[in-house]
XYZ file of C-alpha atoms in Angstrom:
192
model
C -9.430 23.270 -10.049
C -11.999 23.506 -7.127
C -12.050 20.891 -4.399
C -15.328 19.560 -6.010
C -13.754 19.227 -9.497
C -10.724 17.537 -8.120
C -12.752 15.035 -6.022
C -14.978 14.443 -9.325
C -11.907 13.878 -11.340
C -10.286 11.402 -8.733
C -13.651 9.379 -8.586
C -13.742 9.211 -12.299
C -10.053 8.003 -12.371
C -10.875 5.659 -9.483
C -13.719 4.024 -11.410
C -11.731 3.423 -14.549
C -8.575 2.078 -12.735
C -10.837 -0.305 -10.829
C -12.404 -1.590 -13.866
C -8.953 -2.309 -15.457
C -7.712 -3.978 -12.278
C -10.867 -5.972 -11.821
C -10.479 -7.104 -15.415
C -7.145 -8.882 -14.848
C -7.906 -12.621 -14.366
C -7.220 -14.057 -10.750
C -4.282 -16.033 -12.259
C -2.759 -12.915 -13.837
C -2.889 -10.985 -10.478
C -1.189 -14.033 -8.796
C 1.560 -14.068 -11.312
C 2.000 -10.415 -11.346
C 1.935 -10.191 -7.395
C 4.942 -12.555 -7.335
C 6.778 -10.404 -9.992
C 6.069 -7.375 -8.053
C 7.587 -8.975 -5.049
C 10.673 -10.004 -7.070
C 10.940 -6.312 -8.265
C 10.652 -4.582 -4.830
C 12.810 -7.113 -2.828
C 16.181 -5.853 -3.673
C 15.182 -2.307 -2.516
C 13.579 -3.585 0.582
C 16.449 -5.777 1.648
C 19.347 -3.789 0.341
C 19.066 -0.508 2.168
C 19.147 -1.320 5.787
C 15.448 -1.187 6.529
C 14.495 -2.879 9.616
C 10.590 -2.805 9.545
C 8.252 -2.948 6.808
C 4.319 -2.515 6.774
C 1.921 -3.875 4.129
C -1.663 -4.560 4.035
C -3.746 -7.775 3.870
C -5.078 -7.811 0.236
C -9.006 -7.390 -0.429
C -10.839 -7.590 -3.679
C -8.562 -7.471 -6.783
C -5.641 -5.571 -5.015
C -1.998 -6.730 -5.595
C -1.151 -9.388 -2.992
C 1.805 -8.356 -0.770
C 1.964 -11.642 1.107
C 4.729 -13.060 -1.015
C 6.843 -9.909 -0.160
C 5.953 -10.422 3.783
C 6.866 -14.031 3.636
C 10.314 -13.270 2.065
C 10.842 -10.551 4.633
C 9.956 -12.651 7.405
C 12.685 -15.277 6.402
C 15.091 -12.313 6.484
C 14.178 -11.276 10.101
C 12.556 -8.036 9.182
C 9.961 -6.757 11.463
C 6.501 -6.706 9.831
C 3.304 -4.863 10.429
C -0.167 -4.659 9.101
C -2.569 -1.712 9.282
C -5.312 -1.624 11.891
C -8.164 0.724 11.452
C -10.202 2.339 14.349
C -12.283 5.231 14.098
C -10.836 6.490 10.778
C -7.200 6.106 11.939
C -4.544 3.669 10.938
C -1.985 2.326 13.228
C 0.548 -0.303 12.132
C 0.716 -3.460 14.304
C 3.209 -6.310 14.500
C 2.318 -9.327 12.640
C 4.317 -12.407 11.266
C 2.846 -14.777 8.657
C 0.799 -17.380 10.328
C -0.221 -15.247 13.043
C -4.100 -14.862 13.641
C -5.974 -11.825 12.321
C -9.202 -10.411 13.382
C -11.992 -8.802 11.333
C -11.960 -5.076 11.655
C -13.857 -2.125 10.125
C -15.086 -2.589 6.585
C -14.260 -6.465 6.999
C -10.517 -5.861 6.857
C -8.185 -8.557 8.189
C -6.008 -6.941 11.043
C -3.719 -7.821 13.725
C -5.112 -8.017 17.120
C -5.556 -4.895 19.248
C -2.932 -6.217 21.541
C -0.367 -6.450 18.962
C 2.365 -3.879 19.425
C 2.586 -0.686 17.377
C 5.373 -0.528 14.855
C 6.656 2.688 13.181
C 7.800 1.020 9.960
C 10.695 2.326 7.863
C 8.806 1.379 4.802
C 5.013 1.539 4.134
C 3.861 -0.634 1.313
C 0.544 0.931 0.384
C -2.383 -0.276 -1.597
C -3.802 1.867 -4.269
C -6.519 2.113 -6.923
C -4.494 4.408 -9.349
C -1.115 6.133 -9.716
C 0.918 8.190 -11.854
C 4.654 8.431 -12.449
C 5.202 11.421 -10.186
C 4.016 9.648 -7.080
C 0.327 10.555 -7.083
C -1.889 8.018 -5.530
C -5.601 7.519 -5.413
C -7.009 5.022 -2.927
C -10.476 4.102 -2.058
C -11.498 7.724 -1.295
C -11.267 7.954 2.724
C -7.657 9.337 2.958
C -6.601 7.017 5.711
C -3.292 6.386 4.140
C -2.601 9.876 3.596
C -3.386 10.662 7.373
C -1.231 7.627 8.588
C 1.737 8.524 6.409
C 1.426 12.338 7.411
C 1.231 11.095 11.215
C 4.192 8.624 10.753
C 6.432 11.212 9.233
C 5.976 13.321 12.320
C 7.931 10.727 14.170
C 10.668 10.211 11.380
C 10.952 10.029 7.781
C 9.120 7.094 6.318
C 9.152 5.636 2.719
C 5.885 4.954 0.996
C 5.883 2.506 -1.884
C 2.681 1.747 -3.769
C 1.859 -1.779 -4.973
C -0.040 -1.979 -8.194
C -0.543 -3.677 -11.483
C 0.618 -1.660 -14.342
C -3.022 -1.398 -15.727
C -3.592 1.011 -12.596
C -1.370 3.797 -13.889
C -3.066 6.892 -15.061
C -1.817 9.934 -16.901
C -1.862 12.396 -14.066
C -3.584 12.074 -10.456
C -4.967 15.372 -9.483
C -3.778 16.219 -5.820
C -5.502 17.871 -3.045
C -3.901 19.455 0.023
C -4.204 16.352 2.292
C -2.815 14.101 -0.418
C 0.602 12.505 0.128
C 2.727 11.608 -2.813
C 4.452 8.231 -2.886
C 8.086 7.628 -2.962
C 7.984 4.918 -5.397
C 5.446 2.241 -7.142
C 6.284 -1.419 -7.683
C 4.492 -3.171 -10.473
C 5.010 -6.310 -12.380
C 7.246 -4.192 -14.653
C 9.527 -2.852 -12.103
C 10.084 -0.565 -9.305
C 9.965 3.267 -9.938
C 11.276 5.641 -7.427
C 10.422 9.180 -7.311
C 12.430 12.296 -6.481
């Protein structure tokens, strides 16, 4: 496949997965987000991880706030992404702390919040497959951020998604980074 045909295939998969995700009612998304939290918490709290980054949900994304609240109660260091000039840094944040409006209208910790190098990154996604392939919104911000983090030390990337976002196979480009696992309302799948 050429880069152009891979990009076109990913764009088609993105549209289809977003349509399926957007088709879920807000009530179903809320119930499923709590199930996802229940499914991923044993992994997050049972392996000695000290810091976890997630994201502030937009549109019809899986809501990681139940996970963050449970982790905060256990004293885990939390972070949210902050986007500036196309690069993500992960900044310290705790539930209830103020957020600022950043690029694309995203809710982010203030620029003065300390940078965190998390053990685990809970990543948003649009589509995924059972080998860790991930399609985001198409800018490659998370791929670049994960690559940068892994230059410091190994980081585990777990995608959070609804099961309707699964697709047969995600075409991968050279810059794409596979996920180490995906948590849905049906369970947590870890990939080798």
